[in-house]
Amino acid sequence: MRLSTKGRYGVTAMMDLAIHDNAGPVTLADISQCQGISLSYLEQLFAKLRKHNLVEGVRGPGGGYRLSRPADQISVAEIISAVDEKVDATKCNNQGDCQGGERCLTHDLWTELSDRLYTFLSGITLSQFVNRPGIHELAIQRDKINGRFILARRQAEVLNQSRQHN
Amino acid sequence: MRLSTKGRYGVTAMMDLAIHDNAGPVTLADISQCQGISLSYLEQLFAKLRKHNLVEGVRGPGGGYRLSRPADQISVAEIISAVDEKVDATKCNNQGDCQGGERCLTHDLWTELSDRLYTFLSGITLSQFVNRPGIHELAIQRDKINGRFILARRQAEVLNQSRQHN
DNA sequence: TCAATCCCGACTAAAACACTCGGGAATACA
DNA sequence: TGTATTCCCGAGTGTTTTAGTCGGGATTGA
């Protein structure tokens, strides 16, 4: 388990996708501008997210990325372990040989802690953040200012439709 | 907030201290052998732990490190932020200028997430792991095998005393 | 005194991070 | 059919962090 700026980039990018989930794909160029990180670096992160089936890309004009599953089925834990890739276990653990044939019990305690942490992060989904009152309205406002006019209009339409359905 | 192998080293080392809390100080040499990391590197980590008032050193023969507070008053969150030092915030956040005068709301969401995480880790103390039935007995056994005879004997005495008190 | 400890700072190799560049392939739209 | 827009891919590069080494102190118990 690991949590660095890389994980933060992954999670915030996925939040962005979740916010615009019903408004067509989001381009990496948009996220790049917003997050303040380079486009190519984002591409590398999204390659991992795609490899782990968390997002899917849409090519061509008007394309971008969208979530490959509903936001309530994507946990923060998944995202982090996707971009950070590989949890290197303790040096002696599982080999069992921690000096003198007995293995350090602190390693077991650590394993338990990281399990707890992973469980905690698994319980936090993207939808928990996105489906709060006001978020979508804020997103539309923001998008208008930032020049996502078309997306914002499409998003509004989709919102209206879903309201009519309810 | 950040969580890498460095944080793991810090937490496992602190667990070791907590286990032997009532049995005199623990030497870095012992921890070094057990964790499989270099002594000097451990010294650097403990310099930070000491700077943050989580441990105190005892010099001279029979010396080592001990917790500077009871184990139930030391949280995992404290340890991690001590060794990892400085949480670098988002690039545009708090400056408020995330492209076009409006700030990315994903950053706010991220802040909320890392707050939740920190709160979670603040609720986990060293004593939660150490004060479980069997741990102390296991520690004594392990120490005997590993050559901590003197410590083990002192620990046993302390244990007996505390039993008489109860 | 002597050995065991903690303490301290400077240096170094390797890995991870963040980024750049240069090209492709698919696709909406003219 | 062309063209711009997007995703896709790999190779290379500078910087930072990680993990470690080295060499020397300062304290202190026996």
PDB file of C-alpha atoms in Angstrom, chain B residues 51-144:
ATOM      1  CA  LYS B  51      12.563  15.557  16.789  1.00  0.00           C
ATOM      2  CA  HIS B  52       8.800  15.010  16.859  1.00  0.00           C
ATOM      3  CA  ASN B  53       8.908  13.856  20.474  1.00  0.00           C
ATOM      4  CA  LEU B  54       7.777  10.336  19.743  1.00  0.00           C
ATOM      5  CA  VAL B  55      10.838   8.581  21.160  1.00  0.00           C
ATOM      6  CA  GLU B  56      13.730   9.375  23.459  1.00  0.00           C
ATOM      7  CA  GLY B  57      17.211   7.941  23.320  1.00  0.00           C
ATOM      8  CA  VAL B  58      19.215   6.495  26.201  1.00  0.00           C
ATOM      9  CA  ARG B  59      22.947   6.515  25.677  1.00  0.00           C
ATOM     10  CA  GLY B  60      25.594   4.182  26.913  1.00  0.00           C
ATOM     11  CA  PRO B  61      25.622   0.397  27.340  1.00  0.00           C
ATOM     12  CA  GLY B  62      22.180  -1.013  27.964  1.00  0.00           C
ATOM     13  CA  GLY B  63      20.789   2.057  26.268  1.00  0.00           C
ATOM     14  CA  GLY B  64      18.591   2.359  23.205  1.00  0.00           C
ATOM     15  CA  TYR B  65      15.288   3.992  22.428  1.00  0.00           C
ATOM     16  CA  ARG B  66      11.990   4.022  24.238  1.00  0.00           C
ATOM     17  CA  LEU B  67       8.645   5.633  23.600  1.00  0.00           C
ATOM     18  CA  SER B  68       8.372   9.119  24.999  1.00  0.00           C
ATOM     19  CA  ARG B  69       4.662   8.603  25.694  1.00  0.00           C
ATOM     20  CA  PRO B  70       2.447   5.633  26.546  1.00  0.00           C
ATOM     21  CA  ALA B  71       1.650   3.539  23.495  1.00  0.00           C
ATOM     22  CA  ASP B  72      -2.036   4.401  23.662  1.00  0.00           C
ATOM     23  CA  GLN B  73      -1.175   8.047  23.088  1.00  0.00           C
ATOM     24  CA  ILE B  74       0.847   7.511  19.922  1.00  0.00           C
ATOM     25  CA  SER B  75      -1.085   7.218  16.679  1.00  0.00           C
ATOM     26  CA  VAL B  76       0.045   5.746  13.406  1.00  0.00           C
ATOM     27  CA  ALA B  77      -0.750   9.052  11.724  1.00  0.00           C
ATOM     28  CA  GLU B  78       1.759  10.845  13.929  1.00  0.00           C
ATOM     29  CA  ILE B  79       4.516   8.375  13.143  1.00  0.00           C
ATOM     30  CA  ILE B  80       3.985   8.520   9.405  1.00  0.00           C
ATOM     31  CA  SER B  81       3.899  12.282   9.206  1.00  0.00           C
ATOM     32  CA  ALA B  82       7.005  12.399  11.413  1.00  0.00           C
ATOM     33  CA  VAL B  83       9.188  10.226   9.211  1.00  0.00           C
ATOM     34  CA  ASP B  84       7.758  11.331   5.873  1.00  0.00           C
ATOM     35  CA  GLU B  85       7.842  14.964   6.812  1.00  0.00           C
ATOM     36  CA  LYS B  86       5.847  17.661   5.067  1.00  0.00           C
ATOM     37  CA  VAL B  87       2.644  17.138   3.182  1.00  0.00           C
ATOM     38  CA  ASP B  88       3.024  19.025  -0.039  1.00  0.00           C
ATOM     39  CA  ALA B  89      -0.353  20.449  -0.879  1.00  0.00           C
ATOM     40  CA  THR B  90      -1.829  20.602  -4.347  1.00  0.00           C
ATOM     41  CA  LYS B  91      -0.204  22.908  -6.816  1.00  0.00           C
ATOM     42  CA  CYS B  92      -2.999  25.358  -7.313  1.00  0.00           C
ATOM     43  CA  ASN B  93      -4.938  24.817  -4.131  1.00  0.00           C
ATOM     44  CA  ASN B  94      -4.998  27.466  -1.438  1.00  0.00           C
ATOM     45  CA  GLN B  95      -3.655  29.782  -4.063  1.00  0.00           C
ATOM     46  CA  GLY B  96      -7.125  29.453  -5.503  1.00  0.00           C
ATOM     47  CA  ASP B  97      -6.008  30.025  -9.020  1.00  0.00           C
ATOM     48  CA  CYS B  98      -6.719  26.885 -10.926  1.00  0.00           C
ATOM     49  CA  GLN B  99      -7.086  28.102 -14.459  1.00  0.00           C
ATOM     50  CA  GLY B 100      -9.397  30.973 -15.143  1.00  0.00           C
ATOM     51  CA  GLY B 101      -9.935  32.183 -11.597  1.00  0.00           C
ATOM     52  CA  GLU B 102     -12.094  29.236 -10.525  1.00  0.00           C
ATOM     53  CA  ARG B 103     -10.454  26.527  -8.553  1.00  0.00           C
ATOM     54  CA  CYS B 104     -10.793  22.869  -9.313  1.00  0.00           C
ATOM     55  CA  LEU B 105     -13.350  21.398  -7.024  1.00  0.00           C
ATOM     56  CA  THR B 106     -11.654  18.026  -7.327  1.00  0.00           C
ATOM     57  CA  HIS B 107      -8.921  19.460  -5.151  1.00  0.00           C
ATOM     58  CA  ASP B 108     -11.435  20.166  -2.426  1.00  0.00           C
ATOM     59  CA  LEU B 109     -12.699  16.634  -2.720  1.00  0.00           C
ATOM     60  CA  TRP B 110      -9.148  15.348  -2.449  1.00  0.00           C
ATOM     61  CA  THR B 111      -8.555  17.442   0.641  1.00  0.00           C
ATOM     62  CA  GLU B 112     -11.625  15.900   2.176  1.00  0.00           C
ATOM     63  CA  LEU B 113     -10.391  12.416   1.357  1.00  0.00           C
ATOM     64  CA  SER B 114      -6.953  12.945   2.848  1.00  0.00           C
ATOM     65  CA  ASP B 115      -8.575  14.427   5.936  1.00  0.00           C
ATOM     66  CA  ARG B 116     -10.680  11.318   6.301  1.00  0.00           C
ATOM     67  CA  LEU B 117      -7.607   9.170   5.893  1.00  0.00           C
ATOM     68  CA  TYR B 118      -5.668  11.132   8.472  1.00  0.00           C
ATOM     69  CA  THR B 119      -8.522  10.929  10.929  1.00  0.00           C
ATOM     70  CA  PHE B 120      -8.694   7.196  10.379  1.00  0.00           C
ATOM     71  CA  LEU B 121      -4.980   6.729  11.038  1.00  0.00           C
ATOM     72  CA  SER B 122      -5.141   9.051  14.025  1.00  0.00           C
ATOM     73  CA  GLY B 123      -7.620   6.666  15.577  1.00  0.00           C
ATOM     74  CA  ILE B 124      -5.173   3.791  15.366  1.00  0.00           C
ATOM     75  CA  THR B 125      -2.691   3.730  18.234  1.00  0.00           C
ATOM     76  CA  LEU B 126       0.297   1.515  18.863  1.00  0.00           C
ATOM     77  CA  SER B 127      -1.368   0.013  21.916  1.00  0.00           C
ATOM     78  CA  GLN B 128      -4.171  -1.382  19.744  1.00  0.00           C
ATOM     79  CA  PHE B 129      -1.672  -3.756  18.216  1.00  0.00           C
ATOM     80  CA  VAL B 130       0.509  -4.441  21.203  1.00  0.00           C
ATOM     81  CA  ASN B 131      -2.069  -4.950  23.934  1.00  0.00           C
ATOM     82  CA  ARG B 132      -3.493  -8.068  22.414  1.00  0.00           C
ATOM     83  CA  PRO B 133      -3.412 -11.368  24.280  1.00  0.00           C
ATOM     84  CA  GLY B 134      -0.312 -13.380  23.534  1.00  0.00           C
ATOM     85  CA  ILE B 135       1.767 -10.628  22.010  1.00  0.00           C
ATOM     86  CA  HIS B 136       3.977 -10.086  25.029  1.00  0.00           C
ATOM     87  CA  GLU B 137       4.534 -13.790  25.534  1.00  0.00           C
ATOM     88  CA  LEU B 138       5.423 -14.129  21.860  1.00  0.00           C
ATOM     89  CA  ALA B 139       7.819 -11.231  22.163  1.00  0.00           C
ATOM     90  CA  ILE B 140       9.626 -12.836  25.078  1.00  0.00           C
ATOM     91  CA  GLN B 141       9.938 -16.129  23.216  1.00  0.00           C
ATOM     92  CA  ARG B 142      11.219 -14.379  20.121  1.00  0.00           C
ATOM     93  CA  ASP B 143      13.683 -12.316  22.114  1.00  0.00           C
ATOM     94  CA  LYS B 144      15.104 -15.398  23.789  1.00  0.00           C
TER      95      LYS B 144
END
